[in-house]
């Protein structure tokens, strides 16, 4: 589902823009595997991921807590994927950890935090 | 530049996933105009935007303060674009406002907030 469903804030987002360095078909397999595995982790709320033909990609995953993000970052399978990403797949990337404070949707109710 | 440069946290992110409803060429013109106009607003830090062939798009813009985001949301030209987006261009979208607390890059120094 795109945009993904998320509960009312507050919750956390991991914002991950990246540029691909090539067309390694193993990348697609690993990326799909990591999305499936992330979805099984405690505290996972959802993920939105888009990559265009130029190789620019933007992935935002949503999590209940910062601890859930830390646990996923330290997951053994995810660590392997991270190492391959750094060594082989990404020309460049950033990771930003952000606390979602307010959220609106086109359809349905406006979800807004108290703060 | 992708990923875009941003200063050390804290700062704010507007996370905007959307699905396009058609191929209206006016959309591209308006989207490019809005990116250029956003970049001129006080407090604008950067933008990352990707859309794939299926029409799924993910845009994250970065801002110094929440006030800067509010001012941009109320900009008359942006209001017109928002109305057209709701009426004509987007099947669905979400908007999430988030406070970026930590950030890492592949190259260069790790920027990390005190908290």
Short mmCIF file of C-alpha atoms in Angstrom, two decimals:
data_model
loop_
_atom_site.label_atom_id
_atom_site.label_comp_id
_atom_site.label_asym_id
_atom_site.label_seq_id
_atom_site.Cartn_x
_atom_site.Cartn_y
_atom_site.Cartn_z
CA UNK A 1 0.00 0.00 0.00
CA UNK A 2 1.35 3.38 -0.98
CA UNK A 3 1.26 5.69 0.96
CA UNK A 4 1.45 3.20 3.82
CA UNK A 5 -0.91 3.25 6.76
CA UNK A 6 0.57 4.46 10.03
CA UNK A 7 -1.10 5.04 13.42
CA UNK A 8 -1.43 8.47 14.99
CA UNK A 9 1.87 10.19 15.86
CA UNK A 10 4.21 10.25 17.63
CA UNK A 11 6.35 7.53 16.02
CA UNK A 12 9.73 7.43 14.28
CA UNK A 13 10.86 7.58 10.66
CA UNK A 14 14.11 6.43 9.06
CA UNK A 15 14.66 8.50 5.90
CA UNK A 16 17.06 6.78 3.52
CA UNK A 17 17.90 8.47 0.18
CA UNK A 18 20.44 6.55 -1.92
CA UNK A 19 22.00 6.44 -5.38
CA UNK A 20 22.70 3.06 -6.96
CA UNK A 21 26.14 2.40 -8.40
CA UNK A 22 25.15 -0.27 -10.93
CA UNK A 23 22.63 -2.86 -12.02
CA UNK A 24 23.68 -5.83 -9.86
CA UNK A 25 20.60 -8.13 -9.92
CA UNK A 26 21.51 -9.37 -6.43
CA UNK A 27 20.59 -5.94 -5.16
CA UNK A 28 16.90 -6.37 -6.02
CA UNK A 29 16.81 -9.72 -4.24
CA UNK A 30 18.48 -8.30 -1.14
CA UNK A 31 16.32 -5.15 -1.12
CA UNK A 32 13.10 -7.20 -1.29
CA UNK A 33 14.40 -9.56 1.39
CA UNK A 34 15.26 -6.65 3.70
CA UNK A 35 11.78 -5.10 3.24
CA UNK A 36 10.14 -8.41 4.15
CA UNK A 37 12.45 -8.94 7.11
CA UNK A 38 11.96 -5.37 8.39
CA UNK A 39 8.20 -5.93 8.36
CA UNK A 40 8.65 -8.84 10.80
CA UNK A 41 10.57 -6.80 13.39
CA UNK A 42 8.93 -5.65 16.62
CA UNK A 43 7.84 -2.03 16.38
CA UNK A 44 7.76 -1.91 12.56
CA UNK A 45 4.87 0.26 11.34
CA UNK A 46 5.31 0.54 7.58
CA UNK A 47 7.61 1.40 4.67
CA UNK A 48 7.45 3.58 1.56
CA UNK A 49 10.11 3.05 -1.08
CA UNK A 50 10.56 4.48 -4.58
CA UNK A 51 13.46 4.18 -7.05
CA UNK A 52 13.54 5.82 -10.48
CA UNK A 53 15.31 4.84 -13.71
CA UNK A 54 18.32 7.05 -12.91
CA UNK A 55 19.04 4.99 -9.79
CA UNK A 56 17.90 7.57 -7.25
CA UNK A 57 15.95 5.91 -4.46
CA UNK A 58 14.11 7.18 -1.43
CA UNK A 59 12.92 4.83 1.32
CA UNK A 60 11.15 5.88 4.51
CA UNK A 61 10.40 3.25 7.14
CA UNK A 62 8.27 3.92 10.20
CA UNK A 63 8.80 2.53 13.69
CA UNK A 64 7.07 2.72 17.07
CA UNK A 65 10.21 3.64 19.01
CA UNK A 66 13.89 4.50 18.57
CA UNK A 67 14.74 1.20 20.28
CA UNK A 68 12.93 -0.67 17.51
CA UNK A 69 15.12 1.16 14.95
CA UNK A 70 18.29 0.33 16.88
CA UNK A 71 17.34 -3.35 17.09
CA UNK A 72 16.69 -3.51 13.35
CA UNK A 73 19.98 -1.74 12.58
CA UNK A 74 21.78 -4.41 14.62
CA UNK A 75 19.91 -7.41 13.12
CA UNK A 76 22.56 -9.85 11.75
CA UNK A 77 20.93 -10.20 8.30
CA UNK A 78 20.48 -6.44 8.06
CA UNK A 79 24.14 -5.87 9.05
CA UNK A 80 25.21 -8.10 6.14
CA UNK A 81 23.00 -6.12 3.75
CA UNK A 82 24.37 -2.84 5.10
CA UNK A 83 27.95 -4.00 4.48
CA UNK A 84 27.13 -5.04 0.90
CA UNK A 85 25.33 -1.74 0.35
CA UNK A 86 28.36 0.27 1.44
CA UNK A 87 30.84 -1.89 -0.48
CA UNK A 88 28.93 -2.66 -3.68
CA UNK A 89 25.57 -1.09 -4.27
CA UNK A 90 25.39 2.54 -3.20
CA UNK A 91 27.37 5.42 -4.68
CA UNK A 92 26.02 7.57 -1.90
CA UNK A 93 23.36 7.60 0.80
CA UNK A 94 22.18 9.39 3.91
CA UNK A 95 20.27 8.10 6.91
CA UNK A 96 18.14 10.47 8.95
CA UNK A 97 16.25 9.44 12.09
CA UNK A 98 13.24 11.65 12.75
CA UNK A 99 10.34 11.79 15.18
CA UNK A 100 7.02 12.14 13.33
CA UNK A 101 4.98 14.71 15.22
CA UNK A 102 2.01 15.36 12.91
CA UNK A 103 0.45 13.48 10.00
CA UNK A 104 -2.30 14.18 7.45
CA UNK A 105 -3.87 12.01 4.77
CA UNK A 106 -5.80 12.89 1.63
CA UNK A 107 -8.62 10.61 2.69
CA UNK A 108 -9.77 9.86 6.22
CA UNK A 109 -9.24 11.79 9.38
CA UNK A 110 -6.42 14.16 10.19
CA UNK A 111 -4.15 12.61 12.78
CA UNK A 112 -2.44 15.24 14.90
CA UNK A 113 -0.35 14.90 18.03
CA UNK A 114 -1.04 16.93 21.16
CA UNK A 115 2.33 18.70 21.08
CA UNK B 1 22.41 16.81 -5.47
CA UNK B 2 21.03 13.51 -4.24
CA UNK B 3 21.07 12.83 -1.32
CA UNK B 4 20.86 16.52 -0.51
CA UNK B 5 23.20 18.25 1.90
CA UNK B 6 21.69 19.24 5.24
CA UNK B 7 23.32 20.81 8.31
CA UNK B 8 23.62 18.98 11.62
CA UNK B 9 20.31 18.13 13.33
CA UNK B 10 17.95 19.14 14.76
CA UNK B 11 15.84 20.34 11.82
CA UNK B 12 12.47 19.36 10.33
CA UNK B 13 11.38 17.08 7.51
CA UNK B 14 8.15 17.03 5.50
CA UNK B 15 7.62 13.48 4.21
CA UNK B 16 5.24 13.44 1.24
CA UNK B 17 4.42 10.08 -0.44
CA UNK B 18 1.91 10.36 -3.29
CA UNK B 19 0.40 8.37 -6.14
CA UNK B 20 -0.28 10.15 -9.44
CA UNK B 21 -3.70 9.79 -11.02
CA UNK B 22 -2.66 10.41 -14.63
CA UNK B 23 -0.12 11.85 -17.03
CA UNK B 24 -1.19 15.51 -17.10
CA UNK B 25 1.90 17.34 -18.47
CA UNK B 26 0.97 20.41 -16.44
CA UNK B 27 1.86 18.42 -13.35
CA UNK B 28 5.56 18.27 -14.26
CA UNK B 29 5.64 22.02 -14.84
CA UNK B 30 3.93 22.73 -11.53
CA UNK B 31 6.08 20.22 -9.60
CA UNK B 32 9.30 21.78 -10.94
CA UNK B 33 7.99 25.28 -10.21
CA UNK B 34 7.10 24.32 -6.63
CA UNK B 35 10.56 22.80 -6.03
CA UNK B 36 12.20 26.02 -7.28
CA UNK B 37 9.87 28.20 -5.24
CA UNK B 38 10.34 26.11 -2.08
CA UNK B 39 14.10 26.55 -2.39
CA UNK B 40 13.64 30.34 -2.19
CA UNK B 41 11.68 30.23 1.09
CA UNK B 42 13.28 31.26 4.40
CA UNK B 43 14.38 28.21 6.37
CA UNK B 44 14.48 25.83 3.38
CA UNK B 45 17.38 23.37 3.74
CA UNK B 46 16.98 20.90 0.88
CA UNK B 47 14.71 18.47 -0.95
CA UNK B 48 14.88 14.86 -2.15
CA UNK B 49 12.24 13.69 -4.60
CA UNK B 50 11.82 10.46 -6.56
CA UNK B 51 8.94 9.22 -8.74
CA UNK B 52 8.90 5.86 -10.51
CA UNK B 53 7.17 4.70 -13.71
CA UNK B 54 4.14 3.40 -11.77
CA UNK B 55 3.40 6.91 -10.52
CA UNK B 56 4.50 6.37 -6.92
CA UNK B 57 6.43 9.38 -5.65
CA UNK B 58 8.23 10.17 -2.45
CA UNK B 59 9.41 13.69 -1.64
CA UNK B 60 11.15 14.76 1.55
CA UNK B 61 11.89 18.45 2.10
CA UNK B 62 13.99 19.74 4.98
CA UNK B 63 13.43 22.94 6.94
CA UNK B 64 15.12 24.82 9.77
CA UNK B 65 11.95 25.23 11.85
CA UNK B 66 8.28 24.27 11.96
CA UNK B 67 7.43 27.93 11.36
CA UNK B 68 9.26 27.79 8.03
CA UNK B 69 7.10 24.78 7.07
CA UNK B 70 3.89 26.59 8.07
CA UNK B 71 4.87 29.67 6.06
CA UNK B 72 5.57 27.55 2.97
CA UNK B 73 2.28 25.66 3.37
CA UNK B 74 0.46 29.03 3.39
CA UNK B 75 2.35 30.54 0.41
CA UNK B 76 -0.28 31.66 -2.16
CA UNK B 77 1.38 29.90 -5.12
CA UNK B 78 1.82 26.74 -3.07
CA UNK B 79 -1.84 26.86 -1.97
CA UNK B 80 -2.89 26.91 -5.65
CA UNK B 81 -0.67 23.89 -6.36
CA UNK B 82 -2.06 22.05 -3.33
CA UNK B 83 -5.63 22.62 -4.55
CA UNK B 84 -4.75 21.31 -8.03
CA UNK B 85 -2.96 18.34 -6.49
CA UNK B 86 -6.01 17.38 -4.44
CA UNK B 87 -8.47 17.94 -7.30
CA UNK B 88 -6.52 16.66 -10.30
CA UNK B 89 -3.16 15.06 -9.78
CA UNK B 90 -3.00 12.79 -6.77
CA UNK B 91 -4.98 9.60 -6.23
CA UNK B 92 -3.67 9.54 -2.71
CA UNK B 93 -1.03 11.15 -0.52
CA UNK B 94 0.12 11.55 3.07
CA UNK B 95 2.01 14.39 4.72
CA UNK B 96 4.10 13.72 7.80
CA UNK B 97 5.97 16.43 9.72
CA UNK B 98 8.97 15.05 11.59
CA UNK B 99 11.85 16.41 13.66
CA UNK B 100 15.18 15.03 12.42
CA UNK B 101 17.19 14.11 15.49
CA UNK B 102 20.18 12.22 14.04
CA UNK B 103 21.78 11.99 10.62
CA UNK B 104 24.55 9.93 9.01
CA UNK B 105 26.16 10.06 5.59
CA UNK B 106 28.11 7.47 3.61
CA UNK B 107 30.93 9.94 3.06
CA UNK B 108 32.04 12.72 5.37
CA UNK B 109 31.44 13.14 9.04
CA UNK B 110 28.64 11.68 11.09
CA UNK B 111 26.32 14.41 12.29
CA UNK B 112 24.64 13.47 15.52
CA UNK B 113 22.56 15.53 17.90
CA UNK B 114 23.27 15.69 21.63
CA UNK B 115 19.96 14.11 22.62
#
